[in-house]
PDB file of C-alpha atoms in Angstrom:
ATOM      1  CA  UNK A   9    -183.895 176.218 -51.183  1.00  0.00           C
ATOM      2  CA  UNK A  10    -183.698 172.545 -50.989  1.00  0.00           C
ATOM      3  CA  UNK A  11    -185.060 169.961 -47.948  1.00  0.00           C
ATOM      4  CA  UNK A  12    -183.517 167.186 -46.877  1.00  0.00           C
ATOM      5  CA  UNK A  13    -185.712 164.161 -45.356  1.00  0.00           C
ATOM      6  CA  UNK A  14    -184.362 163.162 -41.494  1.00  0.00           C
ATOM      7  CA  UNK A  15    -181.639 160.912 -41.450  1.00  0.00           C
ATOM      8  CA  UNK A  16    -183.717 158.513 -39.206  1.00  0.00           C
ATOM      9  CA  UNK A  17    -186.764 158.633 -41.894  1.00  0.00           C
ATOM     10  CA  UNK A  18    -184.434 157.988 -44.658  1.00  0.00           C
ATOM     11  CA  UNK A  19    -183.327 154.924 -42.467  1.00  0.00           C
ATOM     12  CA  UNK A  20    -187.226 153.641 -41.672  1.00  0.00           C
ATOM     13  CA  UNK A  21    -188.153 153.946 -45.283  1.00  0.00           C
ATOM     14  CA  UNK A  22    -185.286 151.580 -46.510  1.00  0.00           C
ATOM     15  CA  UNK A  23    -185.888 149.067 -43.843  1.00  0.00           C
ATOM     16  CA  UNK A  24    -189.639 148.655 -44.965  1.00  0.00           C
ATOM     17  CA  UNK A  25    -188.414 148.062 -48.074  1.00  0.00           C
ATOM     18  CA  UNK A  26    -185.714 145.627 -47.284  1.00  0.00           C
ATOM     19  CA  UNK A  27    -188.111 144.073 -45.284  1.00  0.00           C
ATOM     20  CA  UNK A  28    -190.703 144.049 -47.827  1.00  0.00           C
ATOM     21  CA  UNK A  29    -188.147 142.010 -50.281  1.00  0.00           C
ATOM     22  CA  UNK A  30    -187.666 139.477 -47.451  1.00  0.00           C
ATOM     23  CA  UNK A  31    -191.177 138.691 -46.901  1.00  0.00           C
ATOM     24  CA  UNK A  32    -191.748 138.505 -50.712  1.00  0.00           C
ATOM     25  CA  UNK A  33    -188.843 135.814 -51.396  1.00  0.00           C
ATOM     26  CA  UNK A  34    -190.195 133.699 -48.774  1.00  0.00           C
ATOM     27  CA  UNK A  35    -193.858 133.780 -50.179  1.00  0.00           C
ATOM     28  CA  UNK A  36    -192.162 133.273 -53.689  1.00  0.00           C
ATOM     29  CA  UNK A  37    -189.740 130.104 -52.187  1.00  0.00           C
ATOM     30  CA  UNK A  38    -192.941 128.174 -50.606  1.00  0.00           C
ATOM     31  CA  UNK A  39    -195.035 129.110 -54.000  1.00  0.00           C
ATOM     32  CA  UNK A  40    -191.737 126.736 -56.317  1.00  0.00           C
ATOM     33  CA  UNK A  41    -191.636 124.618 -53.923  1.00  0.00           C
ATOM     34  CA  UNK A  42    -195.494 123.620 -54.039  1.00  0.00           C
ATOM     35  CA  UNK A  43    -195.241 123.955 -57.583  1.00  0.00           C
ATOM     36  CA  UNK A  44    -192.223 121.067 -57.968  1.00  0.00           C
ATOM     37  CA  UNK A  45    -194.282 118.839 -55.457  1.00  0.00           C
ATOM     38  CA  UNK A  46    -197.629 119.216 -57.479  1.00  0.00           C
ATOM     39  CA  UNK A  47    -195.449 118.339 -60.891  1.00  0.00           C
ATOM     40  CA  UNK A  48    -193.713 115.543 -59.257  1.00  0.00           C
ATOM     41  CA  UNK A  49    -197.278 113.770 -58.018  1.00  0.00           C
ATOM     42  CA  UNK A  50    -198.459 114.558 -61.742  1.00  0.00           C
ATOM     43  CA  UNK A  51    -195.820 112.668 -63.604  1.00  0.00           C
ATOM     44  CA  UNK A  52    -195.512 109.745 -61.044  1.00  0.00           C
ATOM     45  CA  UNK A  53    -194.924 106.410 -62.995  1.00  0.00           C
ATOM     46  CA  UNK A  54    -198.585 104.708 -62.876  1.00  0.00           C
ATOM     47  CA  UNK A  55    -196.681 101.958 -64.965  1.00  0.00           C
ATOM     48  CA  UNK A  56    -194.257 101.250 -62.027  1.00  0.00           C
ATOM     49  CA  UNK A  57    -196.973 101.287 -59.224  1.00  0.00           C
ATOM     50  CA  UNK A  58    -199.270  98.701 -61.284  1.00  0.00           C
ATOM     51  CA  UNK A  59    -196.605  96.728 -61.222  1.00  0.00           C
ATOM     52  CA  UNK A  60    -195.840  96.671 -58.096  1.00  0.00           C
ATOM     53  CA  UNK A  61    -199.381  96.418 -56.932  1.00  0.00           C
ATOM     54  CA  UNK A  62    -199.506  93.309 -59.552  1.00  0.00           C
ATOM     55  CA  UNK A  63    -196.394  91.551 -57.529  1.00  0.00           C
ATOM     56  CA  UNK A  64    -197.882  92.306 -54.058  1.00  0.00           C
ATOM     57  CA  UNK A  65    -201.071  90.496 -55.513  1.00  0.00           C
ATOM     58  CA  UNK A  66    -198.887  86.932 -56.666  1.00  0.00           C
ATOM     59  CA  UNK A  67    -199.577  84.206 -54.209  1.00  0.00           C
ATOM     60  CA  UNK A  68    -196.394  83.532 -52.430  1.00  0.00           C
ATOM     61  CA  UNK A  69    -195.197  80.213 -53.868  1.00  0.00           C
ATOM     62  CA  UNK A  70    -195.495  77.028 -51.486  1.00  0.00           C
ATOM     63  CA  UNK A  71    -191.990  75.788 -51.116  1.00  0.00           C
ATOM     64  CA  UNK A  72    -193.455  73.192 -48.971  1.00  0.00           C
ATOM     65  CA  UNK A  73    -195.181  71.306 -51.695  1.00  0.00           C
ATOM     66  CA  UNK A  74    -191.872  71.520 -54.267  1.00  0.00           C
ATOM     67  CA  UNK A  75    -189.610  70.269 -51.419  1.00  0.00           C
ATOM     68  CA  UNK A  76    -191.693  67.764 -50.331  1.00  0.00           C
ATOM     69  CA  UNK A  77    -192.307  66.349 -53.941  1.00  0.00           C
ATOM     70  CA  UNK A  78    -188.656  66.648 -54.370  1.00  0.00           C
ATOM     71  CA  UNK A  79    -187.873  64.654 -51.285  1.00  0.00           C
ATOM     72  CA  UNK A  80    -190.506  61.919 -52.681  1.00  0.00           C
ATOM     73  CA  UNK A  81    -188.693  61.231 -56.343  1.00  0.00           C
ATOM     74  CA  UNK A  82    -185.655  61.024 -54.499  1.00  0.00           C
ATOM     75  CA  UNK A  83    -187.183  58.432 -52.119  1.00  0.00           C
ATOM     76  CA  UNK A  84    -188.907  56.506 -54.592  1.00  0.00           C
ATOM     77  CA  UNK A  85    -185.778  56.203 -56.801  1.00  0.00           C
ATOM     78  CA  UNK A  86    -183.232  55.267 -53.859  1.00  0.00           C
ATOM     79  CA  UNK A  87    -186.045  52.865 -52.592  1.00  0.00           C
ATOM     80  CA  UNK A  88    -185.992  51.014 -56.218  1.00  0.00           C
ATOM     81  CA  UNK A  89    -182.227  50.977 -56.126  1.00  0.00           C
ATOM     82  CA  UNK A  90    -182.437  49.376 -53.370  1.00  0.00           C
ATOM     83  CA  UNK A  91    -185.277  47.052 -54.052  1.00  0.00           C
ATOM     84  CA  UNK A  92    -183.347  45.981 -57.487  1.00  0.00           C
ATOM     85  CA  UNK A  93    -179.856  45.375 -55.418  1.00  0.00           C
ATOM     86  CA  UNK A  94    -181.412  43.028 -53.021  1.00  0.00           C
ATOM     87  CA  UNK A  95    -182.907  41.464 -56.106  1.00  0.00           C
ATOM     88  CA  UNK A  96    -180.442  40.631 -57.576  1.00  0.00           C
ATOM     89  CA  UNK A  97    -178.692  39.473 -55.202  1.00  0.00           C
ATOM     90  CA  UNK A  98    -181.219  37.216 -53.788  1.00  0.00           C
ATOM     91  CA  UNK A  99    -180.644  35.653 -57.614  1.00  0.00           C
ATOM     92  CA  UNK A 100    -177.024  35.591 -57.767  1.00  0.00           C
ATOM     93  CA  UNK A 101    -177.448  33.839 -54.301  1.00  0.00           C
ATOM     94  CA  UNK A 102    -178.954  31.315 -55.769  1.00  0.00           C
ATOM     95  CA  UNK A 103    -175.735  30.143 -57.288  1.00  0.00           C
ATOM     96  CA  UNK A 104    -177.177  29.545 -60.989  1.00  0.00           C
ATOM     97  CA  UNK A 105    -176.104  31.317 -63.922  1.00  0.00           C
ATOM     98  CA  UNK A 106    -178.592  34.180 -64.773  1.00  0.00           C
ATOM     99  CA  UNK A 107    -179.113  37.578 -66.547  1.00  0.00           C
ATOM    100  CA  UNK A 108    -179.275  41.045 -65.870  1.00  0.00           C
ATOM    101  CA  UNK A 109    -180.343  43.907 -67.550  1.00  0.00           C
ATOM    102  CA  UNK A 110    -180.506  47.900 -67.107  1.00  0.00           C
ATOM    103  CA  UNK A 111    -180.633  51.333 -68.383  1.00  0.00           C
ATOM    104  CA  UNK A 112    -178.635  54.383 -67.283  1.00  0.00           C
ATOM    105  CA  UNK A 113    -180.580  56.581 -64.925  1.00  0.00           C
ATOM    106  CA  UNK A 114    -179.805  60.529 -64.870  1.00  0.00           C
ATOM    107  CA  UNK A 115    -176.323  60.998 -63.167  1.00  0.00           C
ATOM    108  CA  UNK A 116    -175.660  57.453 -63.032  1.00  0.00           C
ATOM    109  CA  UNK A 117    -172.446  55.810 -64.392  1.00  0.00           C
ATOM    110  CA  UNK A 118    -172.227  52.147 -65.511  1.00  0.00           C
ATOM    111  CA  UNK A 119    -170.234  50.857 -62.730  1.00  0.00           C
ATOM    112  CA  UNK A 120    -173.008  52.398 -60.273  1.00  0.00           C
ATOM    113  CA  UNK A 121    -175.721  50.674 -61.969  1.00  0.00           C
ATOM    114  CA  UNK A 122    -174.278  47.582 -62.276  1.00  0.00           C
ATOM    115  CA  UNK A 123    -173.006  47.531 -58.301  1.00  0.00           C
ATOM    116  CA  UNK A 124    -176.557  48.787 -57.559  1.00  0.00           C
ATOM    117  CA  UNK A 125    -178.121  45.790 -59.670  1.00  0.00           C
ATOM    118  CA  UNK A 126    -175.905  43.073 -57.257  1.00  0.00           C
ATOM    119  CA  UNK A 127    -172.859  42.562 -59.312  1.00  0.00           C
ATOM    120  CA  UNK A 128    -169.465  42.964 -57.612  1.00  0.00           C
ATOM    121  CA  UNK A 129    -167.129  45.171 -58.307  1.00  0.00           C
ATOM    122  CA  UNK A 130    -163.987  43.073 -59.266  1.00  0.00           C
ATOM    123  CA  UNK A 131    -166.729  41.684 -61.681  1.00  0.00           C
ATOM    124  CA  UNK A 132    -167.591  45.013 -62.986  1.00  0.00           C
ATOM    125  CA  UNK A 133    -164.042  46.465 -63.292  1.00  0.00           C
ATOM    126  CA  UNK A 134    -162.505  43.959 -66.009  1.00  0.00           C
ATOM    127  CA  UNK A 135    -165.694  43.994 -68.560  1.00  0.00           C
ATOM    128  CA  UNK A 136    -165.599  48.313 -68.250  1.00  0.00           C
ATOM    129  CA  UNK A 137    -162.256  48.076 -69.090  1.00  0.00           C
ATOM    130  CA  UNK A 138    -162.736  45.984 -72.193  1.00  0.00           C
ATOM    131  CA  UNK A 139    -165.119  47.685 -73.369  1.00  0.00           C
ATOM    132  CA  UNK A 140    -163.431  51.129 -72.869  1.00  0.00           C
ATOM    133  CA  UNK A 141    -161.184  50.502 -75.444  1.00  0.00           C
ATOM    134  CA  UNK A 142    -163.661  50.812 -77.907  1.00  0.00           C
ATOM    135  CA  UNK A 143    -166.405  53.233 -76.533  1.00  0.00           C
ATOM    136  CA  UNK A 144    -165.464  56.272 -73.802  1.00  0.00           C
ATOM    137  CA  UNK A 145    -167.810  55.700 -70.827  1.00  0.00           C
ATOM    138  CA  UNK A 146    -167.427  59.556 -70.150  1.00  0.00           C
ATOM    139  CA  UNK A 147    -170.032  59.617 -72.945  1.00  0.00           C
ATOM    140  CA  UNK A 148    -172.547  57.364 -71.497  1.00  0.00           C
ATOM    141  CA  UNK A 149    -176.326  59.343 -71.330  1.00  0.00           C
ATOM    142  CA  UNK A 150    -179.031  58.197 -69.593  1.00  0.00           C
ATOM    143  CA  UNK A 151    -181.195  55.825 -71.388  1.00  0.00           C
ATOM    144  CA  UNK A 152    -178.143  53.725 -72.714  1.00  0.00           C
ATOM    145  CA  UNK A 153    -178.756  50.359 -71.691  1.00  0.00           C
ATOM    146  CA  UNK A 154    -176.482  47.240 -70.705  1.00  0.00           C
ATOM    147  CA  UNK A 155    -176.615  43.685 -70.433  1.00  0.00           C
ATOM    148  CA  UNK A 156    -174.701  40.888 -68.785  1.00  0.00           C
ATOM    149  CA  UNK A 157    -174.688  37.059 -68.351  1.00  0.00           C
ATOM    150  CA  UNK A 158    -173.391  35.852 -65.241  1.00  0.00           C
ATOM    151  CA  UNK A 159    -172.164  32.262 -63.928  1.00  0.00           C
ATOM    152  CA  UNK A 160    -173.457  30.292 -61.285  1.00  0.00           C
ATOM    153  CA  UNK A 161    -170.420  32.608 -59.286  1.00  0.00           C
ATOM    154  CA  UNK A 162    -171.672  35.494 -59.953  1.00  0.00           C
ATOM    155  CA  UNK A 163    -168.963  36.312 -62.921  1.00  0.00           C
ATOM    156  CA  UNK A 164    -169.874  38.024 -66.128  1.00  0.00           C
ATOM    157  CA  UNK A 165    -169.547  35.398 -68.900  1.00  0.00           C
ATOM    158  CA  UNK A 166    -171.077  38.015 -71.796  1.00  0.00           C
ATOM    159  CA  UNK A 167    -171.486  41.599 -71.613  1.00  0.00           C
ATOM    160  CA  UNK A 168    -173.551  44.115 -73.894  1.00  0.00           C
ATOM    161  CA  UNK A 169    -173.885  47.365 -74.056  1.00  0.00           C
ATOM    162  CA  UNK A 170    -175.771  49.776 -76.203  1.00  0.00           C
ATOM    163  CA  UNK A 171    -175.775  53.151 -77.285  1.00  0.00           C
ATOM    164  CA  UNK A 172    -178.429  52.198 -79.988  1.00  0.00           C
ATOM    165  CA  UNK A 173    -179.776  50.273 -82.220  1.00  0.00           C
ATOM    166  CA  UNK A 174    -176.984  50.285 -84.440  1.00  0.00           C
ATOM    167  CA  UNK A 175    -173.994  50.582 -82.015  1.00  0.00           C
ATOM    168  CA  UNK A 176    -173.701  48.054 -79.438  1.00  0.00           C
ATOM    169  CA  UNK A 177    -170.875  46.983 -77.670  1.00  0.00           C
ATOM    170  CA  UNK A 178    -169.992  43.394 -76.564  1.00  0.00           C
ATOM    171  CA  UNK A 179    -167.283  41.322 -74.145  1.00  0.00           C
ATOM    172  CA  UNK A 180    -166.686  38.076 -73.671  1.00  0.00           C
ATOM    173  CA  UNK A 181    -165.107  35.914 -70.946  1.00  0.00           C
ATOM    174  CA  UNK A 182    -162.097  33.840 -72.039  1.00  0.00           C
ATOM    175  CA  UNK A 183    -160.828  30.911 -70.483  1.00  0.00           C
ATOM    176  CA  UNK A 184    -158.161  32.458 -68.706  1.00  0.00           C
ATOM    177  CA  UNK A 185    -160.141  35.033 -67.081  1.00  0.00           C
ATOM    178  CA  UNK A 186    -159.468  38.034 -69.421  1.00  0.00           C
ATOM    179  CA  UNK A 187    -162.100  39.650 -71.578  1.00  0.00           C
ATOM    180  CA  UNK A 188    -161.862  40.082 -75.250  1.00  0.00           C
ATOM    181  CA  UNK A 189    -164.600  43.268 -76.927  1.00  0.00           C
ATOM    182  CA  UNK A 190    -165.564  44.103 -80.168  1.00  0.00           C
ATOM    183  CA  UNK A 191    -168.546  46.002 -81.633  1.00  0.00           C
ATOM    184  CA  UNK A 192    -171.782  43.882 -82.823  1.00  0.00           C
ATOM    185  CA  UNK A 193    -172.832  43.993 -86.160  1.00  0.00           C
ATOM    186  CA  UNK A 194    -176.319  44.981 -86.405  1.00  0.00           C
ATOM    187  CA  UNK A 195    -178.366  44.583 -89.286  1.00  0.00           C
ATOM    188  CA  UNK A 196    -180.691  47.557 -90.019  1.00  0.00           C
ATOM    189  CA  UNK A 197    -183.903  48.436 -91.774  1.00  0.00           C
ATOM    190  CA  UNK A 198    -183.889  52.422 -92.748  1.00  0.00           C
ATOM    191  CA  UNK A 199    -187.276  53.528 -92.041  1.00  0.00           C
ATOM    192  CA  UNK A 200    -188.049  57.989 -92.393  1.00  0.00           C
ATOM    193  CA  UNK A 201    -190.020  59.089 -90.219  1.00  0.00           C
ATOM    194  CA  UNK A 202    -190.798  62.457 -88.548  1.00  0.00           C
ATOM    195  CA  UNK A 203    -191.941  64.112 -85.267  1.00  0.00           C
ATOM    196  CA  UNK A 204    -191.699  67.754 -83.423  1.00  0.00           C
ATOM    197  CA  UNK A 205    -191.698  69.039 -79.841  1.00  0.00           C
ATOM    198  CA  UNK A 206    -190.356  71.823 -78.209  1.00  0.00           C
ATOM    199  CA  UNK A 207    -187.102  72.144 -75.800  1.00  0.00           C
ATOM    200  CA  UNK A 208    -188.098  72.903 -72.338  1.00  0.00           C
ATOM    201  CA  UNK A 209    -185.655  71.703 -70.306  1.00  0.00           C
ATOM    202  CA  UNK A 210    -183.521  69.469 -72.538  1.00  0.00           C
ATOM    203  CA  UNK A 211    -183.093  67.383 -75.613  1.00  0.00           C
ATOM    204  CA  UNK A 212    -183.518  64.471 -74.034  1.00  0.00           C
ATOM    205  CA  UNK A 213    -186.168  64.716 -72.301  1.00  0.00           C
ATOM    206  CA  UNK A 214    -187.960  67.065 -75.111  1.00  0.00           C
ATOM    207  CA  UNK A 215    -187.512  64.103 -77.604  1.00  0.00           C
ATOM    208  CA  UNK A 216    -189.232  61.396 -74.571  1.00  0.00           C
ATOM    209  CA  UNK A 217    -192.086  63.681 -74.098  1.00  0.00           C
ATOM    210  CA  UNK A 218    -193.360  63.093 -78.327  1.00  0.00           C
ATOM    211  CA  UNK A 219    -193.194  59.086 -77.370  1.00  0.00           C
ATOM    212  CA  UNK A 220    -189.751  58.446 -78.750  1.00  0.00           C
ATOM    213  CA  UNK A 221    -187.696  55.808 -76.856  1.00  0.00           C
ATOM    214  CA  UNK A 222    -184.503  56.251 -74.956  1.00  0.00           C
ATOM    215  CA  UNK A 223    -182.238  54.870 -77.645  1.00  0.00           C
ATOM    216  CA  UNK A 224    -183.499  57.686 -80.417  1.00  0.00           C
ATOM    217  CA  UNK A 225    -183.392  60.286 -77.529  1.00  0.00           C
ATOM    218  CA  UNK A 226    -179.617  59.614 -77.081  1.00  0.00           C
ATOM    219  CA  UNK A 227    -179.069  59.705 -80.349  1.00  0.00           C
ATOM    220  CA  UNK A 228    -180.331  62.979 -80.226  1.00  0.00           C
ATOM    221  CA  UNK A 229    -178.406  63.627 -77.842  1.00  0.00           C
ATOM    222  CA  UNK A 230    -174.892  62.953 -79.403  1.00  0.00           C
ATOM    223  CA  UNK A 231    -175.643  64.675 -82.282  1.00  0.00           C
ATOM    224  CA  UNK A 232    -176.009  68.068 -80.752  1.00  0.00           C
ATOM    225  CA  UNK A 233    -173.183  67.044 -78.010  1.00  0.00           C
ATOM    226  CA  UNK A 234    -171.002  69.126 -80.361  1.00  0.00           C
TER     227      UNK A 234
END
């Protein structure tokens, strides 16, 4: 003869068990889940945190001081424009012929420097346009230097301008106003030498920093132009 448990203990016994499996995957859900946090703290990037610690350390930089040395150059180089215009004009005043030199500053074309040193302008224009013919001003680098010999009116009788030692340009005033160019022959003495520095911000001013003049610096200059 065979016994059969109650219905309603048959029922108890499986909901102990199915609640038995409940509390168990909850138990095992919070154990993974400590688990992933305690591997992710473990392989944490010490690298990236140094770093960041090592930026957070930096002294923030002091835009103050680079604006306000900026703001300096540029008013000690429009005050000397300024200083050399009223020069110059003071001369050319003076209504007796003189002479006037210059170099090419950074971002500076010849007319500007010229203007700037008390020429006028319909004195400027004809002699740039002479000497365009031969040499392309839209090749002029700082450093190249011009000269020019003006009449008691304040007209450019002779004009010179140089690349570098060995090319210089030249225009002359003719009688009936009109200027007439050619390039000067210069006589040269071939001398080797030698000298090294390193490119920081250009070639320019990398070959001025090892004591080389402007002229040899533009030389420099064109040759890597290309």
């Amino acid at each position: 003869m065979k016994f059969y448990q109650p219905i309603d203990g048959l029922l108890g016994s499986q909901r102990r068990r199915r609640k038995g499996r409940v509390t168990f995957g909850i138990f095992g859900i919070g154990v993974l889940g400590v688990a992933i946090y305690c591997l992710i703290l473990f392989y944490s990037d010490p690298v990236a945190e140094a770093r960041t610690d090592q930026l957070n350390s930096l002294p923030a930089p002091d835009f103050t001081t680079v604006l306000t040395d900026q703001a300096r150059e540029e008013h000690d180089s429009a005050r000397a424009a300024v200083d050399d215009q009223q020069s110059a004009r003071s001369v050319v005043a003076l209504g007796r012929p003189q002479r006037l030199t210059g170099s090419l500053r950074r971002n500076q074309t010849l007319f500007i420097a010229m203007r700037q040193a008390g020429i006028e302008p319909d004195n400027i224009q004809p002699v740039v346009e002479a000497v365009d013919d031969l040499f392309d001003f839209r090749h002029a680098q700082p450093g190249h230097e011009w000269e020019a010999e003006l009449d008691e009116d304040g007209r450019i009788t002779d004009f010179r301008y140089g690349v570098s030692p060995e090319e210089v340009y030249a225009a002359t005033r003719q009688a009936d106003g009109t200027y007439t160019s050619h390039r000067v022959e210069v006589a040269l003495q071939t001398q080797v030498e030698g000298f090294a520095g390193t490119v920081i911000t250009n070639v320019y001013d990398a070959v001025q920093s090892v004591g080389e003049g402007s002229a040899v610096a533009s030389r420099f200059m064109s040759i890597f132009r290309w």
